[in-house]
Amino acid sequence: MRILLYRADGNTAPWVKDFADLMPEAEVVVWREGAHLPTCDYAVLWTPPQAMLAELARVKAIFLTGAGADAIMKYSHAIPPHIPIVRLNDAGMGIQMAEYVTHAVLRYFRRLDEYETQARSGAWLQLEAREKADFSVGVMGVGALGSHVIEALRPFGFPLRAWSRSPKSLDGVDSFHGEAGLDGFLGSSRVVVCMLPLTEETTHILNRPNMMKMPQGSYIINVGRGAHISEPDLLPLIKSGHIAGATLDVFRNEPLPAQHPFWMEPRITITPHISALTLRRESVEQMAAKMRQHARGEEVADVINRTKGY
Ligand code: GLV
């Protein structure tokens, strides 16, 4: 079995080593533009360079080193539909998302963002405690990662909401779905956590009209994709206080440009797309198991639905 590997950062050696350890039967070929490459069975990558597309059309399956499919869906037209594109399922990301989101929710609930600001000016001032009942947390997108986050939030006793494309029922969670359920979800979520896949329908789902439906003084945590939020719409809503704070891990343009106004807004907390890092060892383990299944002619889970786009 031969695996074609591409890493945009060029740091291929640790991946080659992990495949050698966990899949000794496979030979890993590192993709290089212009190089004469042997025929490969599987490709492992995140976003392919344009020059790699012809090669991708020849493999038996493509394995993504991430959970989201939007990066490769841009090139979907160049990849024949019979070639499955397989994404990672959790592979250590669920717990990271749970840590990140729980931390952000608790920080807002316990007003630690405000205490951080006070501490910088040497102010000792106890703010009023918040009521859990006033601090409903709504998660948009309840797939493998979203459900992990909901489970992590459960013990704290926040009223929980979920919004998904199709109906989902989660114990003890007020579930909303589809276009028709969006207003009710947004209107009753003091904190909105965006964990949606990025598709045409979800692009700019958090635009001004929709953010205005959230309660006054609410919070946004975005760990989905930058394009879920209309960035120019967010800033005025933060300035007016309608949105009291936002924790953003993803941005329309990454790295977030140095001149971007978000950097200057203290009520926006910025992290560099780290809410769920790809854990190499766990990911290689999962891909190796799926490649072996595919090679045996068995069905492989987590194949992207090209129509849905995730
Ligand atoms: C990262 O953003 C991923 O989709 O895995």
mmCIF file of C-alpha atoms and ligand atoms in Angstrom:
data_model
loop_
_atom_site.group_PDB
_atom_site.id
_atom_site.type_symbol
_atom_site.label_atom_id
_atom_site.label_comp_id
_atom_site.label_asym_id
_atom_site.label_seq_id
_atom_site.Cartn_x
_atom_site.Cartn_y
_atom_site.Cartn_z
ATOM 1 C CA MET A 1 0.000 0.000 0.000
ATOM 2 C CA ARG A 2 1.293 3.451 -0.882
ATOM 3 C CA ILE A 3 0.220 6.685 0.770
ATOM 4 C CA LEU A 4 0.704 10.113 -0.757
ATOM 5 C CA LEU A 5 1.289 12.697 1.977
ATOM 6 C CA TYR A 6 1.026 16.464 1.721
ATOM 7 C CA ARG A 7 1.597 18.989 4.484
ATOM 8 C CA ALA A 8 1.318 22.699 3.734
ATOM 9 C CA ASP A 9 3.823 23.431 6.516
ATOM 10 C CA GLY A 10 6.356 21.028 4.982
ATOM 11 C CA ASN A 11 6.740 19.248 8.304
ATOM 12 C CA THR A 12 6.283 15.750 6.960
ATOM 13 C CA ALA A 13 8.947 13.814 8.916
ATOM 14 C CA PRO A 14 6.890 13.170 12.089
ATOM 15 C CA TRP A 15 3.925 12.029 9.967
ATOM 16 C CA VAL A 16 6.142 9.660 7.986
ATOM 17 C CA LYS A 17 7.486 8.294 11.258
ATOM 18 C CA ASP A 18 4.026 7.769 12.788
ATOM 19 C CA PHE A 19 2.830 5.973 9.647
ATOM 20 C CA ALA A 20 5.981 3.813 9.731
ATOM 21 C CA ASP A 21 5.252 2.903 13.372
ATOM 22 C CA LEU A 22 1.519 2.367 13.073
ATOM 23 C CA MET A 23 1.244 1.104 9.505
ATOM 24 C CA PRO A 24 4.496 -0.670 8.685
ATOM 25 C CA GLU A 25 2.930 -2.289 5.618
ATOM 26 C CA ALA A 26 2.530 1.136 3.956
ATOM 27 C CA GLU A 27 5.094 3.182 2.062
ATOM 28 C CA VAL A 28 4.648 6.940 2.474
ATOM 29 C CA VAL A 29 5.462 9.140 -0.503
ATOM 30 C CA VAL A 30 5.781 12.864 0.214
ATOM 31 C CA TRP A 31 4.145 14.972 -2.503
ATOM 32 C CA ARG A 32 6.399 17.481 -4.210
ATOM 33 C CA GLU A 33 5.419 19.668 -7.109
ATOM 34 C CA GLY A 34 6.937 18.467 -10.370
ATOM 35 C CA ALA A 35 8.381 15.267 -8.864
ATOM 36 C CA HIS A 36 7.752 11.994 -10.646
ATOM 37 C CA LEU A 37 5.598 10.066 -8.190
ATOM 38 C CA PRO A 38 4.686 6.382 -8.118
ATOM 39 C CA THR A 39 0.997 5.473 -8.181
ATOM 40 C CA CYS A 40 -0.457 5.823 -4.703
ATOM 41 C CA ASP A 41 -3.490 4.174 -3.121
ATOM 42 C CA TYR A 42 -4.438 6.822 -0.601
ATOM 43 C CA ALA A 43 -3.776 10.514 -0.085
ATOM 44 C CA VAL A 44 -3.407 12.208 3.307
ATOM 45 C CA LEU A 45 -3.724 15.974 3.415
ATOM 46 C CA TRP A 46 -5.692 18.979 4.541
ATOM 47 C CA THR A 47 -5.869 21.637 1.787
ATOM 48 C CA PRO A 48 -4.300 20.428 -1.440
ATOM 49 C CA PRO A 49 -2.269 22.752 -3.656
ATOM 50 C CA GLN A 50 -3.750 23.227 -7.133
ATOM 51 C CA ALA A 51 -0.883 21.259 -8.687
ATOM 52 C CA MET A 52 -1.797 18.194 -6.628
ATOM 53 C CA LEU A 53 -5.357 17.876 -7.902
ATOM 54 C CA ALA A 54 -4.514 15.672 -10.902
ATOM 55 C CA GLU A 55 -2.795 13.242 -8.536
ATOM 56 C CA LEU A 56 -5.784 13.240 -6.183
ATOM 57 C CA ALA A 57 -8.068 12.198 -9.008
ATOM 58 C CA ARG A 58 -6.062 8.945 -9.268
ATOM 59 C CA VAL A 59 -6.072 7.709 -5.649
ATOM 60 C CA LYS A 60 -8.620 5.283 -4.166
ATOM 61 C CA ALA A 61 -9.546 7.491 -1.222
ATOM 62 C CA ILE A 62 -8.522 10.784 0.366
ATOM 63 C CA PHE A 63 -8.026 11.138 4.113
ATOM 64 C CA LEU A 64 -8.263 14.574 5.684
ATOM 65 C CA THR A 65 -6.116 15.470 8.666
ATOM 66 C CA GLY A 66 -8.952 17.521 10.116
ATOM 67 C CA ALA A 67 -12.619 17.327 11.041
ATOM 68 C CA GLY A 68 -13.987 20.037 8.731
ATOM 69 C CA ALA A 69 -14.334 19.395 5.009
ATOM 70 C CA ASP A 70 -14.752 22.945 3.732
ATOM 71 C CA ALA A 71 -11.095 23.347 2.721
ATOM 72 C CA ILE A 72 -11.200 20.413 0.316
ATOM 73 C CA MET A 73 -14.776 21.012 -0.809
ATOM 74 C CA LYS A 74 -13.462 24.014 -2.730
ATOM 75 C CA TYR A 75 -11.728 21.480 -4.993
ATOM 76 C CA SER A 76 -14.530 18.930 -5.002
ATOM 77 C CA HIS A 77 -15.123 19.483 -8.747
ATOM 78 C CA ALA A 78 -11.639 18.127 -9.487
ATOM 79 C CA ILE A 79 -12.090 14.976 -7.413
ATOM 80 C CA PRO A 80 -14.278 12.347 -9.087
ATOM 81 C CA PRO A 81 -17.315 11.505 -6.950
ATOM 82 C CA HIS A 82 -16.387 7.824 -6.642
ATOM 83 C CA ILE A 83 -13.289 8.766 -4.596
ATOM 84 C CA PRO A 84 -14.345 8.915 -0.955
ATOM 85 C CA ILE A 85 -13.089 11.874 1.048
ATOM 86 C CA VAL A 86 -12.828 10.789 4.661
ATOM 87 C CA ARG A 87 -12.583 13.209 7.556
ATOM 88 C CA LEU A 88 -11.306 12.655 11.056
ATOM 89 C CA ASN A 89 -13.882 11.688 13.635
ATOM 90 C CA ASP A 90 -12.874 13.189 16.955
ATOM 91 C CA ALA A 91 -9.343 11.717 17.105
ATOM 92 C CA GLY A 92 -8.722 13.653 20.308
ATOM 93 C CA MET A 93 -10.506 16.813 19.138
ATOM 94 C CA GLY A 94 -13.713 16.302 21.133
ATOM 95 C CA ILE A 95 -12.038 16.669 24.499
ATOM 96 C CA GLN A 96 -10.055 19.693 23.313
ATOM 97 C CA MET A 97 -13.239 21.394 22.084
ATOM 98 C CA ALA A 98 -14.912 20.561 25.388
ATOM 99 C CA GLU A 99 -12.018 22.124 27.320
ATOM 100 C CA TYR A 100 -11.943 25.244 25.169
ATOM 101 C CA VAL A 101 -15.686 25.903 25.123
ATOM 102 C CA THR A 102 -16.246 25.080 28.794
ATOM 103 C CA HIS A 103 -13.421 27.416 29.722
ATOM 104 C CA ALA A 104 -14.891 30.239 27.622
ATOM 105 C CA VAL A 105 -18.447 29.732 28.960
ATOM 106 C CA LEU A 106 -17.274 29.661 32.580
ATOM 107 C CA ARG A 107 -15.071 32.697 32.027
ATOM 108 C CA TYR A 108 -18.108 34.698 30.901
ATOM 109 C CA PHE A 109 -20.481 33.242 33.493
ATOM 110 C CA ARG A 110 -18.088 33.999 36.362
ATOM 111 C CA ARG A 111 -17.323 37.418 34.777
ATOM 112 C CA LEU A 112 -13.612 36.633 34.685
ATOM 113 C CA ASP A 113 -13.267 38.727 31.519
ATOM 114 C CA GLU A 114 -14.459 41.728 33.536
ATOM 115 C CA TYR A 115 -12.184 40.859 36.473
ATOM 116 C CA GLU A 116 -9.222 40.645 34.064
ATOM 117 C CA THR A 117 -10.001 44.192 32.895
ATOM 118 C CA GLN A 118 -10.408 45.422 36.481
ATOM 119 C CA ALA A 119 -7.149 43.828 37.569
ATOM 120 C CA ARG A 120 -5.245 45.666 34.848
ATOM 121 C CA SER A 121 -6.289 48.957 36.407
ATOM 122 C CA GLY A 122 -5.817 47.783 39.981
ATOM 123 C CA ALA A 123 -9.553 47.818 40.735
ATOM 124 C CA TRP A 124 -10.861 45.626 43.586
ATOM 125 C CA LEU A 125 -14.575 45.366 42.979
ATOM 126 C CA GLN A 126 -16.929 42.438 43.491
ATOM 127 C CA LEU A 127 -19.485 42.204 40.702
ATOM 128 C CA GLU A 128 -22.904 40.705 41.198
ATOM 129 C CA ALA A 129 -23.111 36.936 40.819
ATOM 130 C CA ARG A 130 -25.008 35.698 37.785
ATOM 131 C CA GLU A 131 -27.942 33.318 37.780
ATOM 132 C CA LYS A 132 -27.535 30.053 35.927
ATOM 133 C CA ALA A 133 -31.140 30.362 34.744
ATOM 134 C CA ASP A 134 -30.145 33.563 32.872
ATOM 135 C CA PHE A 135 -27.171 31.908 31.259
ATOM 136 C CA SER A 136 -28.481 29.464 28.702
ATOM 137 C CA VAL A 137 -25.849 28.029 26.403
ATOM 138 C CA GLY A 138 -26.792 27.160 22.838
ATOM 139 C CA VAL A 139 -24.613 24.957 20.672
ATOM 140 C CA MET A 140 -24.984 25.204 16.904
ATOM 141 C CA GLY A 141 -23.954 21.940 15.284
ATOM 142 C CA VAL A 142 -24.247 18.803 17.342
ATOM 143 C CA GLY A 143 -22.133 16.274 15.513
ATOM 144 C CA ALA A 144 -19.307 14.328 17.149
ATOM 145 C CA LEU A 145 -17.645 17.470 18.527
ATOM 146 C CA GLY A 146 -20.794 19.425 19.413
ATOM 147 C CA SER A 147 -22.221 16.560 21.444
ATOM 148 C CA HIS A 148 -18.932 16.273 23.303
ATOM 149 C CA VAL A 149 -19.200 19.944 24.242
ATOM 150 C CA ILE A 150 -22.806 19.558 25.411
ATOM 151 C CA GLU A 151 -21.818 16.626 27.629
ATOM 152 C CA ALA A 152 -18.950 18.650 29.103
ATOM 153 C CA LEU A 153 -21.276 21.582 29.900
ATOM 154 C CA ARG A 154 -23.997 19.426 31.438
ATOM 155 C CA PRO A 155 -22.630 19.115 35.014
ATOM 156 C CA PHE A 156 -22.543 22.917 35.464
ATOM 157 C CA GLY A 157 -26.318 23.202 35.221
ATOM 158 C CA PHE A 158 -26.668 25.845 32.500
ATOM 159 C CA PRO A 159 -29.914 25.579 30.545
ATOM 160 C CA LEU A 160 -28.741 23.918 27.332
ATOM 161 C CA ARG A 161 -29.972 24.452 23.769
ATOM 162 C CA ALA A 162 -28.932 22.914 20.491
ATOM 163 C CA TRP A 163 -29.517 23.862 16.893
ATOM 164 C CA SER A 164 -28.885 21.532 13.993
ATOM 165 C CA ARG A 165 -29.812 21.179 10.354
ATOM 166 C CA SER A 166 -32.034 18.154 10.926
ATOM 167 C CA PRO A 167 -33.938 17.224 14.107
ATOM 168 C CA LYS A 168 -31.799 15.768 16.902
ATOM 169 C CA SER A 169 -32.944 14.797 20.324
ATOM 170 C CA LEU A 170 -30.553 15.156 23.235
ATOM 171 C CA ASP A 171 -31.513 14.366 26.792
ATOM 172 C CA GLY A 172 -32.215 17.498 28.810
ATOM 173 C CA VAL A 173 -31.371 19.837 25.913
ATOM 174 C CA ASP A 174 -33.922 22.101 24.192
ATOM 175 C CA SER A 175 -33.360 21.177 20.573
ATOM 176 C CA PHE A 176 -34.162 23.380 17.593
ATOM 177 C CA HIS A 177 -33.552 22.650 13.944
ATOM 178 C CA GLY A 178 -33.602 24.117 10.483
ATOM 179 C CA GLU A 179 -34.434 27.589 9.316
ATOM 180 C CA ALA A 180 -37.725 27.516 11.243
ATOM 181 C CA GLY A 181 -36.011 26.774 14.538
ATOM 182 C CA LEU A 182 -33.251 29.351 14.264
ATOM 183 C CA ASP A 183 -35.052 32.377 15.722
ATOM 184 C CA GLY A 184 -36.252 30.434 18.754
ATOM 185 C CA PHE A 185 -32.766 29.078 19.324
ATOM 186 C CA LEU A 186 -31.008 32.444 19.006
ATOM 187 C CA GLY A 187 -33.629 34.250 21.093
ATOM 188 C CA SER A 188 -33.186 31.856 23.977
ATOM 189 C CA SER A 189 -29.376 31.439 23.997
ATOM 190 C CA ARG A 190 -27.360 33.827 26.149
ATOM 191 C CA VAL A 191 -24.205 32.183 24.838
ATOM 192 C CA VAL A 192 -24.050 30.889 21.272
ATOM 193 C CA VAL A 193 -21.320 28.371 20.533
ATOM 194 C CA CYS A 194 -20.788 27.894 16.796
ATOM 195 C CA MET A 195 -19.557 24.413 15.886
ATOM 196 C CA LEU A 196 -21.221 24.100 12.495
ATOM 197 C CA PRO A 197 -19.642 22.777 9.342
ATOM 198 C CA LEU A 198 -19.099 25.579 6.833
ATOM 199 C CA THR A 199 -21.419 25.243 3.849
ATOM 200 C CA GLU A 200 -23.250 27.674 1.619
ATOM 201 C CA GLU A 201 -26.203 27.629 4.028
ATOM 202 C CA THR A 202 -24.146 28.269 7.139
ATOM 203 C CA THR A 203 -21.897 30.996 5.702
ATOM 204 C CA HIS A 204 -22.642 34.237 7.612
ATOM 205 C CA ILE A 205 -25.309 32.499 9.651
ATOM 206 C CA LEU A 206 -24.245 34.857 12.439
ATOM 207 C CA ASN A 207 -24.954 38.066 10.546
ATOM 208 C CA ARG A 208 -26.395 41.254 12.020
ATOM 209 C CA PRO A 209 -30.088 40.316 11.827
ATOM 210 C CA ASN A 210 -29.430 36.936 13.442
ATOM 211 C CA MET A 211 -27.076 38.275 16.124
ATOM 212 C CA MET A 212 -29.729 40.905 16.933
ATOM 213 C CA LYS A 213 -32.094 38.048 17.800
ATOM 214 C CA MET A 214 -29.778 36.994 20.628
ATOM 215 C CA PRO A 215 -30.601 38.491 24.037
ATOM 216 C CA GLN A 216 -29.040 41.820 25.023
ATOM 217 C CA GLY A 217 -25.620 41.253 26.612
ATOM 218 C CA SER A 218 -25.051 37.830 25.119
ATOM 219 C CA TYR A 219 -21.840 36.091 24.106
ATOM 220 C CA ILE A 220 -20.498 34.308 21.048
ATOM 221 C CA ILE A 221 -17.919 31.539 20.991
ATOM 222 C CA ASN A 222 -16.832 30.576 17.482
ATOM 223 C CA VAL A 223 -14.870 27.380 17.038
ATOM 224 C CA GLY A 224 -16.425 26.535 13.657
ATOM 225 C CA ARG A 225 -15.109 28.638 10.796
ATOM 226 C CA GLY A 226 -14.502 32.367 10.497
ATOM 227 C CA ALA A 227 -17.029 32.703 7.669
ATOM 228 C CA HIS A 228 -19.870 31.622 9.957
ATOM 229 C CA ILE A 229 -19.772 35.140 11.369
ATOM 230 C CA SER A 230 -20.167 38.252 9.306
ATOM 231 C CA GLU A 231 -17.066 39.928 10.745
ATOM 232 C CA PRO A 232 -18.014 43.533 9.878
ATOM 233 C CA ASP A 233 -21.407 42.991 11.568
ATOM 234 C CA LEU A 234 -19.930 41.778 14.839
ATOM 235 C CA LEU A 235 -17.864 44.804 15.798
ATOM 236 C CA PRO A 236 -20.715 47.379 16.013
ATOM 237 C CA LEU A 237 -22.812 44.913 18.025
ATOM 238 C CA ILE A 238 -19.945 44.511 20.481
ATOM 239 C CA LYS A 239 -19.421 48.265 20.690
ATOM 240 C CA SER A 240 -23.131 48.794 21.392
ATOM 241 C CA GLY A 241 -23.071 46.129 24.126
ATOM 242 C CA HIS A 242 -25.679 43.948 22.434
ATOM 243 C CA ILE A 243 -22.953 41.313 22.287
ATOM 244 C CA ALA A 244 -21.038 41.516 25.564
ATOM 245 C CA GLY A 245 -18.077 39.464 24.405
ATOM 246 C CA ALA A 246 -16.823 37.057 21.779
ATOM 247 C CA THR A 247 -14.234 34.325 21.933
ATOM 248 C CA LEU A 248 -13.061 33.619 18.418
ATOM 249 C CA ASP A 249 -10.736 30.824 17.406
ATOM 250 C CA VAL A 250 -11.389 31.011 13.658
ATOM 251 C CA PHE A 251 -11.404 33.872 11.167
ATOM 252 C CA ARG A 252 -12.279 34.503 7.563
ATOM 253 C CA ASN A 253 -8.595 35.128 6.845
ATOM 254 C CA GLU A 254 -6.054 33.164 8.861
ATOM 255 C CA PRO A 255 -3.662 34.198 10.247
ATOM 256 C CA LEU A 256 -5.843 37.118 11.322
ATOM 257 C CA PRO A 257 -4.199 40.117 9.592
ATOM 258 C CA ALA A 258 -2.241 42.438 11.905
ATOM 259 C CA GLN A 259 -4.448 45.397 10.916
ATOM 260 C CA HIS A 260 -7.733 43.605 11.650
ATOM 261 C CA PRO A 261 -9.909 45.682 14.021
ATOM 262 C CA PHE A 262 -10.674 42.595 16.163
ATOM 263 C CA TRP A 263 -7.165 42.830 17.635
ATOM 264 C CA MET A 264 -7.994 46.238 19.096
ATOM 265 C CA GLU A 265 -11.304 45.241 20.715
ATOM 266 C CA PRO A 266 -10.771 44.088 24.317
ATOM 267 C CA ARG A 267 -14.150 42.300 24.407
ATOM 268 C CA ILE A 268 -12.984 39.995 21.641
ATOM 269 C CA THR A 269 -10.727 37.172 22.764
ATOM 270 C CA ILE A 270 -8.624 35.815 19.916
ATOM 271 C CA THR A 271 -6.905 32.447 19.699
ATOM 272 C CA PRO A 272 -5.042 31.179 16.607
ATOM 273 C CA HIS A 273 -7.259 28.251 15.512
ATOM 274 C CA ILE A 274 -6.210 26.016 18.383
ATOM 275 C CA SER A 275 -9.519 24.967 19.929
ATOM 276 C CA ALA A 276 -8.988 21.452 18.574
ATOM 277 C CA LEU A 277 -5.545 20.758 17.222
ATOM 278 C CA THR A 278 -4.978 17.727 15.036
ATOM 279 C CA LEU A 279 -3.245 15.216 17.284
ATOM 280 C CA ARG A 280 -0.908 13.434 14.902
ATOM 281 C CA ARG A 281 -0.608 10.069 16.581
ATOM 282 C CA GLU A 282 -4.365 9.676 17.198
ATOM 283 C CA SER A 283 -5.088 10.846 13.670
ATOM 284 C CA VAL A 284 -2.638 8.459 12.022
ATOM 285 C CA GLU A 285 -4.033 5.619 14.127
ATOM 286 C CA GLN A 286 -7.557 6.406 12.941
ATOM 287 C CA MET A 287 -6.557 6.845 9.297
ATOM 288 C CA ALA A 288 -4.560 3.606 9.328
ATOM 289 C CA ALA A 289 -7.583 1.677 10.639
ATOM 290 C CA LYS A 290 -9.816 3.191 7.960
ATOM 291 C CA MET A 291 -7.287 2.546 5.175
ATOM 292 C CA ARG A 292 -7.081 -1.085 6.188
ATOM 293 C CA GLN A 293 -10.876 -1.325 6.166
ATOM 294 C CA HIS A 294 -11.014 0.264 2.735
ATOM 295 C CA ALA A 295 -8.317 -2.053 1.427
ATOM 296 C CA ARG A 296 -10.353 -5.046 2.660
ATOM 297 C CA GLY A 297 -13.342 -3.715 0.760
ATOM 298 C CA GLU A 298 -15.217 -2.770 3.927
ATOM 299 C CA GLU A 299 -17.288 0.334 4.382
ATOM 300 C CA VAL A 300 -15.423 3.287 5.871
ATOM 301 C CA ALA A 301 -17.135 5.730 8.243
ATOM 302 C CA ASP A 302 -16.951 9.543 8.089
ATOM 303 C CA VAL A 303 -17.039 9.875 4.322
ATOM 304 C CA ILE A 304 -17.989 13.425 3.308
ATOM 305 C CA ASN A 305 -21.415 13.708 1.769
ATOM 306 C CA ARG A 306 -20.608 15.735 -1.343
ATOM 307 C CA THR A 307 -24.157 17.075 -1.596
ATOM 308 C CA LYS A 308 -24.348 18.275 1.983
ATOM 309 C CA GLY A 309 -20.744 19.455 1.901
ATOM 310 C CA TYR A 310 -19.679 17.886 5.199
HETATM 311 C C1 GLV B 1 -9.873 22.130 12.072
HETATM 312 O O1 GLV B 1 -10.303 23.214 11.962
HETATM 313 C C2 GLV B 1 -10.513 20.927 11.639
HETATM 314 O O2 GLV B 1 -11.528 21.004 10.920
HETATM 315 O O3 GLV B 1 -10.031 19.859 11.993
#
